[in-house]
Amino acid sequence: MVVPTQDLPPRVRIYEVGARDGLQNENSAVPTEVKAEFIHRLAQAGLTTIEATSFVHPEWVPQLADAEQLFPLLADVEAKLPVLVPNARGLDRALALGARSVAVFVSATESFAKANLNRTMGEALAVTEPVVARAREQKVHVRGYLSMCFGDPWEGPVPIAQVVRTAKSLLDMGCEELSLGDTIGVATPGHVLALLAELNEEGVPTDRIGVHFHDTYGQALSNTLAALQHGVSTVDASAGGLGGCPYAKSATGNLATEDLVWMLDGLGIETGVDLGRLTATSAWMAEQLGRPSPSRTVRALTGTSHQEQ
Ligand code: MG
């Protein structure tokens, strides 16, 4: 039943990360043709922004080493297809294939910057700045991912002022939108609201902020609702909860797109996404991966057998 509530955005843009953030965290290597079909099906389900792949060094992320082969197979997809670029070389590869939208990433903590990229936060920003500048010169849209915005496995809770400072650095260097990542899923709604309020206080408008929650502690939808109540209208999610396999040791717990759409549909918030088609796509992808989807909505809907599989 659709029961709207007050003070929520009428429309939410879902930034679909399953093909990139999801698949890079899955153990199985997925054939390029399957990835291409997955992205086509996501677009047919109504998703308008689908992060397609990553141009990080193939040795770092072997699951996405086929970016050069995959991207040309997506030429007829009508959705925006941003790609992740870690450095100047990655941007070169993306531009050579005609990418029109890229995403860069930095950490809000020193420990994760060191662990993920073997750089200090300062070095990471210094490497990222010319990448953003060059992309903008080419009129390419740039999103800035900020990871560990709430908690860090080595450092514990992350000071809000530190997150705001790093977020502002990304905007100052030319990123057009931010994605605030709760990489280990420890955020709770009050923390989310406090960070958003401080970002606004420091001059960052809400319409440039997206949120990227992980469901590790079961908080992803609560945190999303808090962000929506604050006025955020861009939400990252991963079809079928890809990248959050509960049977894998390295479960990262991406918010499942179906779980998000179930809530937004119930609130009468427009997304343009057909939940039935999306669920069928994730059920199909789960078959390709040889294990059930961790999305509760996918399981509930496919378990009733009313959905096409
Ligand atoms: Mg994620």
PDB file of C-alpha atoms and ligand atoms in Angstrom:
ATOM      1  CA  MET A   1       0.000   0.000   0.000  1.00  0.00           C
ATOM      2  CA  VAL A   2       1.260   3.465  -0.824  1.00  0.00           C
ATOM      3  CA  VAL A   3       1.153   5.763   2.170  1.00  0.00           C
ATOM      4  CA  PRO A   4       3.141   8.960   1.633  1.00  0.00           C
ATOM      5  CA  THR A   5       4.593  10.913   4.499  1.00  0.00           C
ATOM      6  CA  GLN A   6       5.446  14.573   4.685  1.00  0.00           C
ATOM      7  CA  ASP A   7       8.698  16.332   3.943  1.00  0.00           C
ATOM      8  CA  LEU A   8      10.284  13.768   1.681  1.00  0.00           C
ATOM      9  CA  PRO A   9      11.568  14.397  -1.847  1.00  0.00           C
ATOM     10  CA  PRO A  10       8.934  13.514  -4.493  1.00  0.00           C
ATOM     11  CA  ARG A  11      11.519  11.753  -6.621  1.00  0.00           C
ATOM     12  CA  VAL A  12      14.751   9.896  -5.825  1.00  0.00           C
ATOM     13  CA  ARG A  13      17.537   9.182  -8.265  1.00  0.00           C
ATOM     14  CA  ILE A  14      18.896   5.713  -7.609  1.00  0.00           C
ATOM     15  CA  TYR A  15      22.596   5.486  -8.425  1.00  0.00           C
ATOM     16  CA  GLU A  16      22.976   1.790  -9.234  1.00  0.00           C
ATOM     17  CA  VAL A  17      26.359   0.361  -8.186  1.00  0.00           C
ATOM     18  CA  GLY A  18      25.811  -3.402  -8.569  1.00  0.00           C
ATOM     19  CA  ALA A  19      27.808  -3.837 -11.760  1.00  0.00           C
ATOM     20  CA  ARG A  20      30.847  -2.123 -10.243  1.00  0.00           C
ATOM     21  CA  ASP A  21      30.825  -1.964  -6.425  1.00  0.00           C
ATOM     22  CA  GLY A  22      28.807  -5.185  -6.321  1.00  0.00           C
ATOM     23  CA  LEU A  23      30.741  -7.341  -8.760  1.00  0.00           C
ATOM     24  CA  GLN A  24      34.161  -6.121  -7.617  1.00  0.00           C
ATOM     25  CA  ASN A  25      33.357  -7.572  -4.196  1.00  0.00           C
ATOM     26  CA  GLU A  26      32.023 -10.901  -5.440  1.00  0.00           C
ATOM     27  CA  ASN A  27      34.323 -13.906  -5.439  1.00  0.00           C
ATOM     28  CA  SER A  28      33.146 -15.267  -8.774  1.00  0.00           C
ATOM     29  CA  ALA A  29      34.447 -13.825 -12.015  1.00  0.00           C
ATOM     30  CA  VAL A  30      31.499 -12.959 -14.228  1.00  0.00           C
ATOM     31  CA  PRO A  31      31.862 -13.271 -18.025  1.00  0.00           C
ATOM     32  CA  THR A  32      31.850  -9.956 -19.896  1.00  0.00           C
ATOM     33  CA  GLU A  33      28.710 -10.873 -21.870  1.00  0.00           C
ATOM     34  CA  VAL A  34      26.840 -11.580 -18.634  1.00  0.00           C
ATOM     35  CA  LYS A  35      27.867  -8.183 -17.238  1.00  0.00           C
ATOM     36  CA  ALA A  36      26.670  -6.512 -20.435  1.00  0.00           C
ATOM     37  CA  GLU A  37      23.314  -8.284 -20.246  1.00  0.00           C
ATOM     38  CA  PHE A  38      23.020  -7.400 -16.556  1.00  0.00           C
ATOM     39  CA  ILE A  39      23.512  -3.692 -17.298  1.00  0.00           C
ATOM     40  CA  HIS A  40      21.063  -3.798 -20.215  1.00  0.00           C
ATOM     41  CA  ARG A  41      18.476  -5.424 -17.964  1.00  0.00           C
ATOM     42  CA  LEU A  42      19.047  -2.878 -15.198  1.00  0.00           C
ATOM     43  CA  ALA A  43      18.429  -0.078 -17.694  1.00  0.00           C
ATOM     44  CA  GLN A  44      15.286  -1.833 -18.966  1.00  0.00           C
ATOM     45  CA  ALA A  45      14.064  -2.015 -15.362  1.00  0.00           C
ATOM     46  CA  GLY A  46      14.171   1.789 -15.309  1.00  0.00           C
ATOM     47  CA  LEU A  47      17.482   2.616 -13.655  1.00  0.00           C
ATOM     48  CA  THR A  48      18.875   5.800 -15.182  1.00  0.00           C
ATOM     49  CA  THR A  49      22.347   5.887 -13.629  1.00  0.00           C
ATOM     50  CA  ILE A  50      24.287   2.626 -13.659  1.00  0.00           C
ATOM     51  CA  GLU A  51      27.945   2.608 -12.657  1.00  0.00           C
ATOM     52  CA  ALA A  52      29.300   0.216 -15.253  1.00  0.00           C
ATOM     53  CA  THR A  53      32.856  -0.718 -14.323  1.00  0.00           C
ATOM     54  CA  SER A  54      36.162   0.484 -12.976  1.00  0.00           C
ATOM     55  CA  PHE A  55      39.387   1.513 -14.662  1.00  0.00           C
ATOM     56  CA  VAL A  56      41.588   0.630 -11.738  1.00  0.00           C
ATOM     57  CA  HIS A  57      44.632  -1.508 -12.490  1.00  0.00           C
ATOM     58  CA  PRO A  58      43.434  -5.006 -13.461  1.00  0.00           C
ATOM     59  CA  GLU A  59      45.764  -6.550 -10.877  1.00  0.00           C
ATOM     60  CA  TRP A  60      43.987  -4.687  -8.063  1.00  0.00           C
ATOM     61  CA  VAL A  61      40.508  -5.656  -9.131  1.00  0.00           C
ATOM     62  CA  PRO A  62      40.649  -8.694 -11.426  1.00  0.00           C
ATOM     63  CA  GLN A  63      36.830  -8.986 -11.360  1.00  0.00           C
ATOM     64  CA  LEU A  64      36.645  -5.782 -13.460  1.00  0.00           C
ATOM     65  CA  ALA A  65      39.723  -6.327 -15.630  1.00  0.00           C
ATOM     66  CA  ASP A  66      37.499  -6.487 -18.739  1.00  0.00           C
ATOM     67  CA  ALA A  67      36.456  -2.808 -18.710  1.00  0.00           C
ATOM     68  CA  GLU A  68      37.841  -2.248 -22.229  1.00  0.00           C
ATOM     69  CA  GLN A  69      35.828  -5.179 -23.581  1.00  0.00           C
ATOM     70  CA  LEU A  70      32.653  -4.404 -21.618  1.00  0.00           C
ATOM     71  CA  PHE A  71      32.218  -0.696 -22.243  1.00  0.00           C
ATOM     72  CA  PRO A  72      31.746  -0.946 -26.050  1.00  0.00           C
ATOM     73  CA  LEU A  73      29.008  -3.566 -25.492  1.00  0.00           C
ATOM     74  CA  LEU A  74      26.974  -0.888 -23.697  1.00  0.00           C
ATOM     75  CA  ALA A  75      26.829   1.647 -26.523  1.00  0.00           C
ATOM     76  CA  ASP A  76      23.048   1.245 -26.912  1.00  0.00           C
ATOM     77  CA  VAL A  77      22.225   1.575 -23.199  1.00  0.00           C
ATOM     78  CA  GLU A  78      20.204   4.729 -22.597  1.00  0.00           C
ATOM     79  CA  ALA A  79      21.130   5.138 -18.922  1.00  0.00           C
ATOM     80  CA  LYS A  80      24.090   7.219 -17.817  1.00  0.00           C
ATOM     81  CA  LEU A  81      27.051   4.880 -17.339  1.00  0.00           C
ATOM     82  CA  PRO A  82      29.619   6.394 -14.992  1.00  0.00           C
ATOM     83  CA  VAL A  83      32.886   4.514 -14.486  1.00  0.00           C
ATOM     84  CA  LEU A  84      35.341   4.562 -11.604  1.00  0.00           C
ATOM     85  CA  VAL A  85      38.793   6.032 -12.300  1.00  0.00           C
ATOM     86  CA  PRO A  86      41.557   5.923  -9.663  1.00  0.00           C
ATOM     87  CA  ASN A  87      44.197   8.049 -11.381  1.00  0.00           C
ATOM     88  CA  ALA A  88      45.302   9.756 -14.618  1.00  0.00           C
ATOM     89  CA  ARG A  89      45.904   6.432 -16.361  1.00  0.00           C
ATOM     90  CA  GLY A  90      42.424   5.221 -15.479  1.00  0.00           C
ATOM     91  CA  LEU A  91      40.930   8.454 -16.776  1.00  0.00           C
ATOM     92  CA  ASP A  92      42.880   8.078 -20.045  1.00  0.00           C
ATOM     93  CA  ARG A  93      41.444   4.590 -20.508  1.00  0.00           C
ATOM     94  CA  ALA A  94      37.909   5.768 -19.748  1.00  0.00           C
ATOM     95  CA  LEU A  95      38.118   8.790 -22.058  1.00  0.00           C
ATOM     96  CA  ALA A  96      39.556   6.663 -24.864  1.00  0.00           C
ATOM     97  CA  LEU A  97      36.359   4.583 -24.744  1.00  0.00           C
ATOM     98  CA  GLY A  98      34.133   7.643 -24.738  1.00  0.00           C
ATOM     99  CA  ALA A  99      33.033   7.657 -21.076  1.00  0.00           C
ATOM    100  CA  ARG A 100      31.073  10.832 -20.297  1.00  0.00           C
ATOM    101  CA  SER A 101      30.775  10.422 -16.551  1.00  0.00           C
ATOM    102  CA  VAL A 102      33.440   9.293 -14.089  1.00  0.00           C
ATOM    103  CA  ALA A 103      33.835   8.818 -10.377  1.00  0.00           C
ATOM    104  CA  VAL A 104      36.949   9.346  -8.285  1.00  0.00           C
ATOM    105  CA  PHE A 105      37.427   8.104  -4.736  1.00  0.00           C
ATOM    106  CA  VAL A 106      39.241   9.152  -1.582  1.00  0.00           C
ATOM    107  CA  SER A 107      39.033   8.109   2.050  1.00  0.00           C
ATOM    108  CA  ALA A 108      37.919  10.270   4.961  1.00  0.00           C
ATOM    109  CA  THR A 109      40.482   8.491   7.168  1.00  0.00           C
ATOM    110  CA  GLU A 110      44.250   8.056   7.042  1.00  0.00           C
ATOM    111  CA  SER A 111      44.074   4.348   7.914  1.00  0.00           C
ATOM    112  CA  PHE A 112      41.821   3.416   5.004  1.00  0.00           C
ATOM    113  CA  ALA A 113      43.726   5.668   2.575  1.00  0.00           C
ATOM    114  CA  LYS A 114      46.834   3.706   3.566  1.00  0.00           C
ATOM    115  CA  ALA A 115      45.137   0.293   3.437  1.00  0.00           C
ATOM    116  CA  ASN A 116      43.223   0.851   0.195  1.00  0.00           C
ATOM    117  CA  LEU A 117      45.672   2.895  -1.845  1.00  0.00           C
ATOM    118  CA  ASN A 118      48.876   2.967   0.184  1.00  0.00           C
ATOM    119  CA  ARG A 119      48.715   6.763   0.244  1.00  0.00           C
ATOM    120  CA  THR A 120      48.165   9.445   2.853  1.00  0.00           C
ATOM    121  CA  MET A 121      44.894  11.362   2.556  1.00  0.00           C
ATOM    122  CA  GLY A 122      46.888  14.342   1.312  1.00  0.00           C
ATOM    123  CA  GLU A 123      48.614  12.264  -1.352  1.00  0.00           C
ATOM    124  CA  ALA A 124      45.283  10.769  -2.429  1.00  0.00           C
ATOM    125  CA  LEU A 125      43.776  14.232  -2.865  1.00  0.00           C
ATOM    126  CA  ALA A 126      46.889  15.397  -4.753  1.00  0.00           C
ATOM    127  CA  VAL A 127      46.604  12.458  -7.194  1.00  0.00           C
ATOM    128  CA  THR A 128      42.866  13.023  -7.614  1.00  0.00           C
ATOM    129  CA  GLU A 129      42.899  16.781  -8.247  1.00  0.00           C
ATOM    130  CA  PRO A 130      44.447  16.729 -11.769  1.00  0.00           C
ATOM    131  CA  VAL A 131      42.180  13.798 -12.721  1.00  0.00           C
ATOM    132  CA  VAL A 132      39.101  15.834 -11.812  1.00  0.00           C
ATOM    133  CA  ALA A 133      40.470  18.943 -13.541  1.00  0.00           C
ATOM    134  CA  ARG A 134      41.144  17.050 -16.755  1.00  0.00           C
ATOM    135  CA  ALA A 135      37.753  15.331 -16.733  1.00  0.00           C
ATOM    136  CA  ARG A 136      36.012  18.675 -16.246  1.00  0.00           C
ATOM    137  CA  GLU A 137      38.027  20.213 -19.099  1.00  0.00           C
ATOM    138  CA  GLN A 138      36.604  17.432 -21.272  1.00  0.00           C
ATOM    139  CA  LYS A 139      33.100  18.291 -19.991  1.00  0.00           C
ATOM    140  CA  VAL A 140      32.891  14.899 -18.304  1.00  0.00           C
ATOM    141  CA  HIS A 141      30.691  14.686 -15.200  1.00  0.00           C
ATOM    142  CA  VAL A 142      32.639  13.895 -12.025  1.00  0.00           C
ATOM    143  CA  ARG A 143      31.361  12.277  -8.841  1.00  0.00           C
ATOM    144  CA  GLY A 144      33.557  12.073  -5.758  1.00  0.00           C
ATOM    145  CA  TYR A 145      33.262   9.039  -3.509  1.00  0.00           C
ATOM    146  CA  LEU A 146      34.241   9.600   0.074  1.00  0.00           C
ATOM    147  CA  SER A 147      34.668   6.360   2.011  1.00  0.00           C
ATOM    148  CA  MET A 148      34.675   5.747   5.778  1.00  0.00           C
ATOM    149  CA  CYS A 149      32.462   8.776   6.482  1.00  0.00           C
ATOM    150  CA  PHE A 150      31.108   7.381   9.752  1.00  0.00           C
ATOM    151  CA  GLY A 151      33.395   4.716  11.147  1.00  0.00           C
ATOM    152  CA  ASP A 152      36.731   3.184  10.261  1.00  0.00           C
ATOM    153  CA  PRO A 153      37.816  -0.355  11.196  1.00  0.00           C
ATOM    154  CA  TRP A 154      41.146   0.864  12.592  1.00  0.00           C
ATOM    155  CA  GLU A 155      40.228   4.319  13.901  1.00  0.00           C
ATOM    156  CA  GLY A 156      36.673   3.847  15.180  1.00  0.00           C
ATOM    157  CA  PRO A 157      34.183   6.713  14.852  1.00  0.00           C
ATOM    158  CA  VAL A 158      35.320   9.333  12.341  1.00  0.00           C
ATOM    159  CA  PRO A 159      35.168  12.984  13.465  1.00  0.00           C
ATOM    160  CA  ILE A 160      32.511  14.883  11.498  1.00  0.00           C
ATOM    161  CA  ALA A 161      34.823  17.867  10.959  1.00  0.00           C
ATOM    162  CA  GLN A 162      37.367  15.583   9.248  1.00  0.00           C
ATOM    163  CA  VAL A 163      34.710  14.207   6.888  1.00  0.00           C
ATOM    164  CA  VAL A 164      33.433  17.704   6.073  1.00  0.00           C
ATOM    165  CA  ARG A 165      36.962  18.970   5.366  1.00  0.00           C
ATOM    166  CA  THR A 166      37.653  16.105   2.932  1.00  0.00           C
ATOM    167  CA  ALA A 167      34.222  16.452   1.302  1.00  0.00           C
ATOM    168  CA  LYS A 168      34.897  20.134   0.691  1.00  0.00           C
ATOM    169  CA  SER A 169      38.281  19.312  -0.856  1.00  0.00           C
ATOM    170  CA  LEU A 170      36.523  17.074  -3.384  1.00  0.00           C
ATOM    171  CA  LEU A 171      34.014  19.788  -4.277  1.00  0.00           C
ATOM    172  CA  ASP A 172      36.701  22.487  -4.393  1.00  0.00           C
ATOM    173  CA  MET A 173      38.720  20.490  -6.922  1.00  0.00           C
ATOM    174  CA  GLY A 174      35.652  20.288  -9.193  1.00  0.00           C
ATOM    175  CA  CYS A 175      33.589  17.228  -8.267  1.00  0.00           C
ATOM    176  CA  GLU A 176      29.972  17.964  -9.129  1.00  0.00           C
ATOM    177  CA  GLU A 177      28.481  15.527  -6.658  1.00  0.00           C
ATOM    178  CA  LEU A 178      29.579  13.662  -3.564  1.00  0.00           C
ATOM    179  CA  SER A 179      28.749  10.171  -2.413  1.00  0.00           C
ATOM    180  CA  LEU A 180      29.097   9.774   1.341  1.00  0.00           C
ATOM    181  CA  GLY A 181      30.084   6.176   1.992  1.00  0.00           C
ATOM    182  CA  ASP A 182      29.391   4.237   5.166  1.00  0.00           C
ATOM    183  CA  THR A 183      31.914   1.655   4.055  1.00  0.00           C
ATOM    184  CA  ILE A 184      31.651  -0.599   7.124  1.00  0.00           C
ATOM    185  CA  GLY A 185      27.952   0.031   7.709  1.00  0.00           C
ATOM    186  CA  VAL A 186      28.192   1.389  11.254  1.00  0.00           C
ATOM    187  CA  ALA A 187      26.221   4.640  10.796  1.00  0.00           C
ATOM    188  CA  THR A 188      22.946   5.266  12.604  1.00  0.00           C
ATOM    189  CA  PRO A 189      20.348   7.903  11.641  1.00  0.00           C
ATOM    190  CA  GLY A 190      21.353  10.574  14.154  1.00  0.00           C
ATOM    191  CA  HIS A 191      24.948  10.413  12.949  1.00  0.00           C
ATOM    192  CA  VAL A 192      23.761  10.750   9.345  1.00  0.00           C
ATOM    193  CA  LEU A 193      21.678  13.836  10.183  1.00  0.00           C
ATOM    194  CA  ALA A 194      24.553  15.379  12.150  1.00  0.00           C
ATOM    195  CA  LEU A 195      26.957  14.966   9.225  1.00  0.00           C
ATOM    196  CA  LEU A 196      24.458  16.362   6.702  1.00  0.00           C
ATOM    197  CA  ALA A 197      23.726  19.365   8.936  1.00  0.00           C
ATOM    198  CA  GLU A 198      27.430  20.114   9.347  1.00  0.00           C
ATOM    199  CA  LEU A 199      28.030  19.828   5.594  1.00  0.00           C
ATOM    200  CA  ASN A 200      25.234  22.362   5.004  1.00  0.00           C
ATOM    201  CA  GLU A 201      26.640  24.579   7.751  1.00  0.00           C
ATOM    202  CA  GLU A 202      29.990  24.582   5.937  1.00  0.00           C
ATOM    203  CA  GLY A 203      28.398  25.564   2.646  1.00  0.00           C
ATOM    204  CA  VAL A 204      27.810  22.191   0.947  1.00  0.00           C
ATOM    205  CA  PRO A 205      24.288  22.169  -0.538  1.00  0.00           C
ATOM    206  CA  THR A 206      22.173  19.047  -0.041  1.00  0.00           C
ATOM    207  CA  ASP A 207      21.510  18.698  -3.767  1.00  0.00           C
ATOM    208  CA  ARG A 208      25.161  17.843  -4.335  1.00  0.00           C
ATOM    209  CA  ILE A 209      25.136  15.037  -1.788  1.00  0.00           C
ATOM    210  CA  GLY A 210      24.392  11.359  -2.419  1.00  0.00           C
ATOM    211  CA  VAL A 211      24.442   8.670   0.255  1.00  0.00           C
ATOM    212  CA  HIS A 212      25.987   5.205   0.055  1.00  0.00           C
ATOM    213  CA  PHE A 213      24.941   3.001   2.937  1.00  0.00           C
ATOM    214  CA  HIS A 214      25.892  -0.559   3.758  1.00  0.00           C
ATOM    215  CA  ASP A 215      23.540  -2.858   5.601  1.00  0.00           C
ATOM    216  CA  THR A 216      26.188  -4.613   7.691  1.00  0.00           C
ATOM    217  CA  TYR A 217      24.375  -3.727  10.939  1.00  0.00           C
ATOM    218  CA  GLY A 218      20.884  -3.579   9.414  1.00  0.00           C
ATOM    219  CA  GLN A 219      20.846   0.231   9.359  1.00  0.00           C
ATOM    220  CA  ALA A 220      20.965   1.043   5.650  1.00  0.00           C
ATOM    221  CA  LEU A 221      17.274   1.813   5.132  1.00  0.00           C
ATOM    222  CA  SER A 222      16.932   3.691   8.423  1.00  0.00           C
ATOM    223  CA  ASN A 223      19.897   5.813   7.452  1.00  0.00           C
ATOM    224  CA  THR A 224      18.467   6.337   3.979  1.00  0.00           C
ATOM    225  CA  LEU A 225      15.145   7.507   5.383  1.00  0.00           C
ATOM    226  CA  ALA A 226      16.938   9.967   7.660  1.00  0.00           C
ATOM    227  CA  ALA A 227      18.876  11.323   4.679  1.00  0.00           C
ATOM    228  CA  LEU A 228      15.660  11.659   2.633  1.00  0.00           C
ATOM    229  CA  GLN A 229      14.036  13.554   5.488  1.00  0.00           C
ATOM    230  CA  HIS A 230      16.998  15.929   5.338  1.00  0.00           C
ATOM    231  CA  GLY A 231      16.344  16.445   1.622  1.00  0.00           C
ATOM    232  CA  VAL A 232      18.882  14.116   0.015  1.00  0.00           C
ATOM    233  CA  SER A 233      17.510  12.706  -3.245  1.00  0.00           C
ATOM    234  CA  THR A 234      20.402  10.629  -4.627  1.00  0.00           C
ATOM    235  CA  VAL A 235      20.792   7.185  -3.083  1.00  0.00           C
ATOM    236  CA  ASP A 236      23.352   4.520  -4.037  1.00  0.00           C
ATOM    237  CA  ALA A 237      22.228   0.909  -4.062  1.00  0.00           C
ATOM    238  CA  SER A 238      23.307  -2.426  -5.504  1.00  0.00           C
ATOM    239  CA  ALA A 239      20.865  -4.632  -7.429  1.00  0.00           C
ATOM    240  CA  GLY A 240      20.172  -7.829  -5.517  1.00  0.00           C
ATOM    241  CA  GLY A 241      22.518  -6.636  -2.751  1.00  0.00           C
ATOM    242  CA  LEU A 242      25.507  -7.654  -4.891  1.00  0.00           C
ATOM    243  CA  GLY A 243      28.777  -7.281  -3.047  1.00  0.00           C
ATOM    244  CA  GLY A 244      27.004  -8.105   0.156  1.00  0.00           C
ATOM    245  CA  CYS A 245      26.960 -11.853  -0.039  1.00  0.00           C
ATOM    246  CA  PRO A 246      26.203 -13.144   3.471  1.00  0.00           C
ATOM    247  CA  TYR A 247      28.108 -16.356   2.700  1.00  0.00           C
ATOM    248  CA  ALA A 248      31.322 -14.561   1.804  1.00  0.00           C
ATOM    249  CA  LYS A 249      33.859 -13.688   4.433  1.00  0.00           C
ATOM    250  CA  SER A 250      34.385 -10.211   3.026  1.00  0.00           C
ATOM    251  CA  ALA A 251      30.683  -9.306   3.071  1.00  0.00           C
ATOM    252  CA  THR A 252      30.418  -5.584   2.531  1.00  0.00           C
ATOM    253  CA  GLY A 253      26.637  -5.365   2.748  1.00  0.00           C
ATOM    254  CA  ASN A 254      25.684  -2.935   0.000  1.00  0.00           C
ATOM    255  CA  LEU A 255      22.101  -1.730   0.371  1.00  0.00           C
ATOM    256  CA  ALA A 256      20.029  -3.811  -2.077  1.00  0.00           C
ATOM    257  CA  THR A 257      18.288  -1.734  -4.740  1.00  0.00           C
ATOM    258  CA  GLU A 258      15.108  -3.828  -4.411  1.00  0.00           C
ATOM    259  CA  ASP A 259      14.927  -3.172  -0.654  1.00  0.00           C
ATOM    260  CA  LEU A 260      15.301   0.544  -1.360  1.00  0.00           C
ATOM    261  CA  VAL A 261      12.678   0.529  -4.119  1.00  0.00           C
ATOM    262  CA  TRP A 262      10.233  -1.369  -1.884  1.00  0.00           C
ATOM    263  CA  MET A 263      10.492   1.417   0.706  1.00  0.00           C
ATOM    264  CA  LEU A 264      10.356   4.255  -1.830  1.00  0.00           C
ATOM    265  CA  ASP A 265       7.366   2.691  -3.627  1.00  0.00           C
ATOM    266  CA  GLY A 266       5.568   2.425  -0.291  1.00  0.00           C
ATOM    267  CA  LEU A 267       6.268   6.076   0.409  1.00  0.00           C
ATOM    268  CA  GLY A 268       4.933   7.094  -3.002  1.00  0.00           C
ATOM    269  CA  ILE A 269       8.366   8.409  -4.023  1.00  0.00           C
ATOM    270  CA  GLU A 270       9.003   8.201  -7.742  1.00  0.00           C
ATOM    271  CA  THR A 271      12.088   6.320  -8.960  1.00  0.00           C
ATOM    272  CA  GLY A 272      11.117   5.200 -12.450  1.00  0.00           C
ATOM    273  CA  VAL A 273      12.133   1.655 -11.493  1.00  0.00           C
ATOM    274  CA  ASP A 274       9.895  -1.356 -12.164  1.00  0.00           C
ATOM    275  CA  LEU A 275      10.411  -3.525  -9.083  1.00  0.00           C
ATOM    276  CA  GLY A 276       9.232  -6.711 -10.816  1.00  0.00           C
ATOM    277  CA  ARG A 277      11.693  -6.355 -13.686  1.00  0.00           C
ATOM    278  CA  LEU A 278      14.489  -5.400 -11.321  1.00  0.00           C
ATOM    279  CA  THR A 279      13.814  -8.393  -9.069  1.00  0.00           C
ATOM    280  CA  ALA A 280      13.748 -10.731 -12.072  1.00  0.00           C
ATOM    281  CA  THR A 281      17.114  -9.305 -13.138  1.00  0.00           C
ATOM    282  CA  SER A 282      18.654  -9.895  -9.717  1.00  0.00           C
ATOM    283  CA  ALA A 283      17.216 -13.408  -9.526  1.00  0.00           C
ATOM    284  CA  TRP A 284      18.789 -14.097 -12.924  1.00  0.00           C
ATOM    285  CA  MET A 285      22.123 -12.632 -11.768  1.00  0.00           C
ATOM    286  CA  ALA A 286      22.026 -14.738  -8.592  1.00  0.00           C
ATOM    287  CA  GLU A 287      21.697 -17.802 -10.830  1.00  0.00           C
ATOM    288  CA  GLN A 288      24.758 -16.695 -12.786  1.00  0.00           C
ATOM    289  CA  LEU A 289      26.672 -16.373  -9.506  1.00  0.00           C
ATOM    290  CA  GLY A 290      25.327 -19.694  -8.270  1.00  0.00           C
ATOM    291  CA  ARG A 291      23.912 -18.481  -4.982  1.00  0.00           C
ATOM    292  CA  PRO A 292      20.771 -16.745  -3.669  1.00  0.00           C
ATOM    293  CA  SER A 293      20.506 -12.970  -3.600  1.00  0.00           C
ATOM    294  CA  PRO A 294      21.093 -11.454  -0.147  1.00  0.00           C
ATOM    295  CA  SER A 295      18.299  -8.918  -0.825  1.00  0.00           C
ATOM    296  CA  ARG A 296      15.333  -9.625   1.445  1.00  0.00           C
ATOM    297  CA  THR A 297      12.953  -8.130  -1.098  1.00  0.00           C
ATOM    298  CA  VAL A 298      14.321 -10.315  -3.886  1.00  0.00           C
ATOM    299  CA  ARG A 299      13.935 -13.382  -1.674  1.00  0.00           C
ATOM    300  CA  ALA A 300      10.432 -12.436  -0.557  1.00  0.00           C
ATOM    301  CA  LEU A 301       9.195 -11.694  -4.068  1.00  0.00           C
ATOM    302  CA  THR A 302      10.793 -14.680  -5.763  1.00  0.00           C
ATOM    303  CA  GLY A 303       9.782 -16.981  -2.899  1.00  0.00           C
ATOM    304  CA  THR A 304       6.119 -16.287  -3.648  1.00  0.00           C
ATOM    305  CA  SER A 305       6.698 -17.469  -7.233  1.00  0.00           C
ATOM    306  CA  HIS A 306       4.473 -14.687  -8.567  1.00  0.00           C
ATOM    307  CA  GLN A 307       7.480 -13.086 -10.229  1.00  0.00           C
ATOM    308  CA  GLU A 308       8.922 -14.206 -13.517  1.00  0.00           C
ATOM    309  CA  GLN A 309      12.384 -15.625 -12.868  1.00  0.00           C
TER     310      GLN A 309
HETATM  311 MG    MG B   1      29.444  -0.061  -1.390  1.00  0.00          MG
END
